[in-house]
Coordinates of C-alpha atoms and ligand atoms in Angstrom, one line a residue:
M1 CA 0.3 -0.2 0.1
I2 CA 1.0 3.6 -0.9
R3 CA 0.4 6.9 0.0
I4 CA -1.2 9.2 -2.2
L5 CA -1.2 12.8 -2.5
L6 CA -3.0 14.5 -5.6
T7 CA -3.4 17.8 -6.7
G8 CA -6.6 18.9 -9.2
G9 CA -8.9 15.9 -7.7
A10 CA -11.9 18.0 -9.1
G11 CA -10.1 18.1 -12.3
Q12 CA -11.0 16.3 -15.7
V13 CA -7.6 13.8 -15.3
G14 CA -7.2 14.2 -11.2
W15 CA -10.8 12.5 -11.0
E16 CA -10.5 9.7 -12.9
L17 CA -6.8 9.7 -11.1
R18 CA -8.7 9.4 -8.3
R19 CA -10.5 6.2 -9.3
A20 CA -8.0 4.4 -11.2
L21 CA -5.0 4.7 -8.2
A22 CA -7.2 3.8 -5.2
I23 CA -5.8 0.2 -6.2
F24 CA -2.9 1.0 -5.1
G25 CA -3.4 2.5 -1.4
Y26 CA -4.6 5.3 0.2
V27 CA -5.4 8.4 -2.3
V28 CA -5.6 12.1 -0.5
A29 CA -7.0 14.3 -2.8
P30 CA -7.5 17.6 -1.2
T31 CA -9.6 20.1 -2.7
R32 CA -7.4 23.4 -3.7
E33 CA -9.1 25.2 -0.2
L34 CA -6.7 23.0 1.8
L35 CA -4.0 22.4 -1.2
D36 CA -3.4 25.8 -2.9
L37 CA -0.8 24.9 -5.8
A38 CA -0.4 29.3 -6.1
S39 CA 1.1 29.0 -1.9
A40 CA 4.2 27.5 -1.4
D41 CA 3.6 27.2 2.1
S42 CA -0.1 25.6 1.5
I43 CA 2.1 23.2 -0.9
I44 CA 4.5 21.9 1.7
A45 CA 2.0 21.8 4.6
A46 CA -0.1 19.7 2.5
V47 CA 2.8 17.6 2.1
N48 CA 3.8 17.7 5.8
S49 CA 0.4 16.7 7.4
V50 CA 0.3 13.6 4.2
R51 CA 3.9 11.7 4.3
P52 CA 2.8 10.6 0.8
N53 CA 5.2 8.2 -1.2
M54 CA 4.1 9.2 -4.5
I55 CA 2.6 13.3 -6.0
V56 CA 0.9 13.3 -8.6
N57 CA 0.3 16.3 -9.9
A58 CA -3.0 16.9 -11.7
A59 CA -3.8 20.3 -11.0
A60 CA -3.1 23.5 -13.2
Y61 CA -3.9 26.8 -14.6
T62 CA -5.5 25.4 -17.6
A63 CA -7.9 28.8 -18.7
V64 CA -5.3 29.0 -22.1
D65 CA -6.5 32.5 -23.2
R66 CA -7.1 33.6 -19.9
A67 CA -3.1 32.9 -18.7
E68 CA -2.8 35.6 -21.9
S69 CA -4.2 38.2 -18.9
E70 CA -3.2 36.5 -15.4
P71 CA 0.2 35.7 -16.6
E72 CA 1.7 35.4 -12.8
L73 CA -0.7 33.6 -11.4
A74 CA -0.4 30.7 -13.8
M75 CA 3.3 30.7 -13.7
Q76 CA 2.8 30.2 -10.0
V77 CA 0.5 27.4 -10.3
N78 CA 1.9 25.9 -13.7
G79 CA 5.7 27.1 -13.3
G80 CA 6.7 27.5 -9.3
A81 CA 4.0 24.9 -7.8
P82 CA 5.5 21.7 -9.8
R83 CA 8.9 22.8 -8.6
I84 CA 8.5 22.9 -4.9
L85 CA 6.6 19.5 -4.8
A86 CA 9.2 18.4 -6.6
E87 CA 11.6 19.6 -4.0
Q88 CA 9.1 18.2 -1.5
A89 CA 9.1 15.0 -3.3
A90 CA 12.9 14.8 -3.0
L91 CA 12.8 15.8 0.4
H92 CA 10.3 13.1 1.7
G93 CA 12.2 10.1 -0.2
A94 CA 8.9 10.3 -2.3
A95 CA 8.5 10.3 -6.2
L96 CA 5.9 12.8 -8.4
I97 CA 4.2 12.4 -11.5
H98 CA 3.3 15.8 -13.1
Y99 CA 1.4 16.8 -16.7
S100 CA 2.4 18.6 -19.3
T101 CA 1.1 19.2 -22.6
D102 CA 1.7 19.8 -26.6
Y103 CA 1.7 23.6 -26.1
V104 CA 5.4 23.4 -25.0
F105 CA 6.0 22.6 -28.8
D106 CA 5.4 26.4 -31.4
G107 CA 3.1 23.4 -34.0
R108 CA 5.9 24.5 -36.8
K109 CA 6.7 20.6 -37.4
E110 CA 5.3 18.4 -40.1
Q111 CA 5.8 14.6 -37.6
P112 CA 4.9 14.2 -34.1
Y113 CA 6.5 15.6 -31.4
R114 CA 8.9 13.2 -29.5
E115 CA 10.9 14.2 -25.8
E116 CA 13.3 15.2 -28.0
D117 CA 12.4 18.3 -29.4
L118 CA 12.9 21.8 -29.4
T119 CA 10.3 23.4 -27.3
A120 CA 9.1 26.6 -28.2
P121 CA 6.2 27.9 -26.7
I122 CA 3.2 30.2 -28.9
N123 CA 1.4 31.4 -25.8
T124 CA 1.5 32.6 -21.6
Y125 CA 0.7 28.8 -21.0
G126 CA 2.8 27.2 -23.1
R127 CA 5.8 29.3 -21.3
T128 CA 4.1 28.3 -18.0
K129 CA 4.1 24.8 -18.6
L130 CA 7.4 24.8 -19.8
A131 CA 8.8 26.2 -16.6
G132 CA 7.0 23.5 -14.4
E133 CA 8.8 20.9 -17.1
H134 CA 12.1 22.5 -15.7
G135 CA 11.5 22.8 -12.7
V136 CA 10.1 19.2 -12.1
A137 CA 13.6 17.6 -14.1
G138 CA 15.7 19.5 -12.0
S139 CA 14.4 18.8 -8.7
G140 CA 16.5 15.4 -7.9
A141 CA 13.2 14.3 -7.2
A142 CA 11.9 10.7 -8.9
H143 CA 9.8 11.7 -11.3
L144 CA 7.2 10.6 -14.7
I145 CA 6.7 14.1 -17.0
F146 CA 3.6 13.1 -19.1
R147 CA 3.1 15.4 -22.2
T148 CA -0.4 14.8 -23.1
S149 CA -3.0 16.6 -25.0
W150 CA -6.4 17.8 -26.5
V151 CA -8.3 16.3 -22.8
Y152 CA -11.7 15.6 -22.8
G153 CA -13.6 13.6 -20.3
P154 CA -17.4 13.2 -19.4
R155 CA -17.1 15.6 -16.7
G156 CA -15.8 19.6 -16.2
H157 CA -15.3 22.4 -19.2
N158 CA -13.8 20.4 -22.5
F159 CA -14.3 20.5 -26.2
L160 CA -16.4 17.1 -26.5
L161 CA -19.0 18.6 -23.7
T162 CA -19.2 22.4 -25.1
M163 CA -19.8 21.0 -29.0
L164 CA -23.0 18.6 -27.5
K165 CA -24.1 21.6 -26.1
L166 CA -23.8 23.6 -28.9
G167 CA -25.6 20.9 -31.7
R168 CA -28.3 21.0 -29.7
E169 CA -28.8 24.7 -29.6
R170 CA -27.4 25.7 -32.9
K171 CA -28.2 24.8 -36.4
E172 CA -24.1 25.6 -37.3
I173 CA -21.0 25.1 -35.7
K174 CA -18.2 26.2 -37.3
V175 CA -15.0 24.6 -35.9
V176 CA -11.4 25.2 -37.1
N177 CA -9.7 22.3 -39.5
D178 CA -6.0 23.1 -39.4
Q179 CA -4.8 22.3 -36.0
F180 CA -4.3 18.4 -35.6
G181 CA -3.9 16.0 -32.9
A182 CA -5.1 13.8 -30.8
P183 CA -7.9 14.5 -28.6
T184 CA -6.7 12.1 -25.2
S185 CA -9.8 10.9 -22.9
A186 CA -9.0 11.8 -19.3
R187 CA -9.7 8.1 -18.8
L188 CA -6.8 7.0 -21.1
I189 CA -4.4 9.2 -19.5
A190 CA -5.6 8.0 -15.8
E191 CA -5.2 4.4 -16.5
A192 CA -1.9 4.9 -18.5
T193 CA -0.6 6.6 -15.2
A194 CA -2.0 3.9 -13.3
G195 CA -0.3 1.3 -15.2
V196 CA 2.8 2.5 -15.8
V197 CA 2.9 3.1 -10.8
A198 CA 2.0 -0.9 -11.7
K199 CA 5.1 -1.4 -13.4
T200 CA 7.2 0.3 -10.3
L201 CA 5.8 -0.8 -7.5
S202 CA 7.3 -4.2 -5.6
D203 CA 5.0 -6.4 -3.3
G204 CA 2.7 -3.0 -3.3
K205 CA 5.7 -1.2 -2.3
L206 CA 7.0 1.9 -3.9
D207 CA 10.1 1.2 -5.8
L208 CA 11.6 4.4 -5.6
N209 CA 14.8 3.2 -8.4
A210 CA 12.7 2.1 -10.2
L211 CA 11.2 4.5 -10.7
R212 CA 14.4 6.8 -10.6
N213 CA 15.6 4.0 -13.5
A214 CA 12.5 5.6 -15.5
S215 CA 12.1 8.9 -14.3
G216 CA 12.4 11.5 -17.5
L217 CA 9.4 13.1 -19.9
Y218 CA 7.4 10.7 -21.8
H219 CA 4.8 11.3 -24.3
L220 CA 1.2 10.4 -23.4
T221 CA -1.7 10.9 -25.9
A222 CA -4.2 8.4 -27.5
S223 CA -3.0 7.7 -30.8
G224 CA -4.3 8.3 -34.3
H225 CA -4.9 11.9 -35.4
T226 CA -7.5 14.5 -36.1
T227 CA -8.7 18.3 -36.4
W228 CA -11.2 19.6 -34.3
H229 CA -13.2 19.5 -36.9
G230 CA -13.0 16.3 -37.6
F231 CA -13.1 15.7 -33.6
A232 CA -16.3 17.8 -34.4
Q233 CA -17.9 15.9 -36.6
A234 CA -16.7 12.4 -34.9
I235 CA -18.9 13.3 -31.6
L236 CA -22.0 14.7 -33.5
L237 CA -21.8 11.6 -35.9
G238 CA -25.3 9.6 -36.0
K239 CA -27.7 11.9 -33.7
S240 CA -30.0 13.1 -35.6
G241 CA -31.0 17.0 -34.7
M242 CA -27.5 17.8 -34.6
A243 CA -26.2 21.1 -35.8
K244 CA -23.9 20.9 -39.2
V245 CA -20.4 21.3 -38.9
L246 CA -18.5 23.4 -40.8
P247 CA -14.9 23.7 -41.2
I248 CA -12.9 26.7 -40.8
P249 CA -9.5 28.2 -40.8
T250 CA -7.5 29.1 -37.4
S251 CA -7.8 32.9 -39.2
A252 CA -11.4 32.9 -39.0
Y253 CA -11.5 32.2 -35.2
P254 CA -9.2 34.4 -33.5
T255 CA -8.9 33.9 -29.5
P256 CA -6.0 35.4 -27.2
A257 CA -3.8 32.8 -27.2
R258 CA -2.1 31.6 -29.8
R259 CA -2.4 27.4 -30.3
P260 CA 0.1 25.2 -32.1
Q261 CA -0.6 23.8 -35.9
N262 CA 0.5 20.6 -35.4
S263 CA -0.1 19.4 -31.5
L264 CA 0.3 15.7 -32.4
L265 CA 3.4 13.5 -30.0
D266 CA 4.0 10.8 -30.8
N267 CA 4.0 8.0 -28.0
A268 CA 6.8 5.7 -29.0
K269 CA 9.0 6.0 -25.6
L270 CA 6.2 5.6 -23.8
E271 CA 5.2 2.5 -25.2
R272 CA 8.8 0.8 -25.2
Q273 CA 9.3 1.6 -21.8
F274 CA 6.1 0.3 -19.9
G275 CA 4.8 -2.1 -22.8
F276 CA 1.4 0.1 -23.8
E277 CA 0.2 0.6 -26.9
L278 CA -2.0 3.8 -26.9
P279 CA -6.0 2.8 -27.9
D280 CA -6.6 5.0 -31.1
W281 CA -8.7 8.2 -30.0
K282 CA -12.5 6.7 -31.7
V283 CA -11.5 4.0 -28.8
G284 CA -11.6 7.1 -26.2
L285 CA -14.2 9.0 -27.8
E286 CA -16.4 6.4 -27.6
L287 CA -16.4 4.9 -24.6
C288 CA -17.1 8.5 -23.1
L289 CA -19.8 8.8 -25.2
E290 CA -21.3 5.5 -23.8
E291 CA -21.0 7.1 -20.4
V292 CA -22.2 10.9 -20.3
G293 CA -25.5 8.8 -22.4
E294 CA -25.2 10.0 -26.0
R295 CA -24.1 6.3 -27.3
Ligands
NAP1 N1 -7.3 20.2 -20.6 C1 -6.3 20.0 -21.6 O1 -6.9 20.0 -22.7 C2 -5.1 19.3 -21.4 C3 -4.2 19.7 -22.6 C4 -2.6 19.0 -22.2 C5 -2.3 18.7 -21.1 N2 -3.2 19.1 -19.9 C6 -2.6 18.9 -18.1 O2 -3.1 17.6 -18.1 C7 -3.3 17.9 -16.9 C8 -4.8 18.2 -16.1 O3 -5.3 18.8 -16.8 P1 -7.1 18.9 -16.8 O4 -7.8 19.0 -17.9 O5 -8.1 17.7 -16.2 O6 -7.8 20.4 -16.0 P2 -9.0 20.7 -15.2 O7 -9.8 19.7 -15.8 O8 -8.6 22.3 -15.8 O9 -8.7 20.9 -13.6 C9 -7.5 21.4 -13.0 C10 -7.5 21.2 -11.8 O10 -7.0 22.2 -11.4 C11 -6.9 22.6 -9.9 N3 -6.5 24.2 -9.8 C12 -6.7 25.2 -11.0 N4 -5.8 26.2 -10.1 C13 -5.7 25.4 -8.9 C14 -4.8 25.3 -7.1 N5 -3.9 27.2 -7.5 N6 -4.1 25.2 -6.3 C15 -5.1 24.5 -6.4 N7 -5.4 23.5 -7.1 C16 -5.8 24.0 -8.7 C17 -8.3 22.9 -10.1 O11 -9.4 22.8 -9.1 P3 -10.8 23.8 -9.3 O12 -11.1 22.5 -9.0 O13 -10.6 24.2 -7.8 O14 -10.3 25.0 -10.2 C18 -9.0 21.4 -11.4 O15 -9.2 20.6 -9.5 C19 -2.7 19.9 -16.5 O16 -1.7 19.6 -16.2 C20 -3.2 20.2 -17.5 O17 -2.0 21.5 -18.0 C21 -4.8 19.4 -20.0

């Protein structure tokens, strides 16, 4: 049995992690009131009180457009807090699992991005998440950083739930068709995380050396690829009375934060290291649509 301190337990990925990690021991998932990532004191107090073997940081400042006008707060939560969590993990002999994003890249590469590709974020959120990666990597803690993309699930704020709502309300929805990525369900991220955790246990206890040996950065997304337009079409596929999904270029949908054109991540390193095959994005989509009662 291990003790896991989970941040962001009310978020998309965090909620799924509460379910997926429960088999390993005690999962303590304080609310933001009890563990505020914008406060170093709050982070240190929570770690001291839980005394975890593993910290799983699923919390983040994820409002990509709002981050352009709140860069300090976004940097505290996404850049500063992961470093403090990692330092605390190192201090307590715990491991850290942290999540990052395809937005650390500029999206100009024509192939899926690999872990060692040059980072060059084009928005504030991406810059803050990259700072978080650096803080974790430089902490000396045994750590795993999973970069993922286009996250959705049955709860929270996400593209799938927005499309289902707009699909009912409108006759037409215009969706960008020149950004490429792999929609990844929060459930897949949590289940893959649990699969990795299982491989770092020995007799039910955390094998810190095994985790230290595997430490580093991994891309973790569903397989395959589509555009936001293709994703929207797949969400509304076969449902009568729903809006028509029309393709538009990014230039017709200006947002405060720029998005990378290519968000595709290459999962080969994760699959090789942990022996997984990550399913196509449509598999996760069907499961999620069933879960929200839309199939
Ligand atoms: N969403 C995406 O498309 C996407 C894409 C790539 C990578 N990621 C990464 O994947 C991870 C999980 O994202 P997600 O989509 O599950 O996020 P989410 O649904 O937006 O949930 C974020 C969680 O973080 C918590 N949080 C925010 N600020 C906090 C603070 N100051 N102190 C404590 N908790 C705080 C939120 O708490 P409240 O419930 O109180 O608001 C919420 O529970 C993040 O690292 C994110 O950067 C996400």
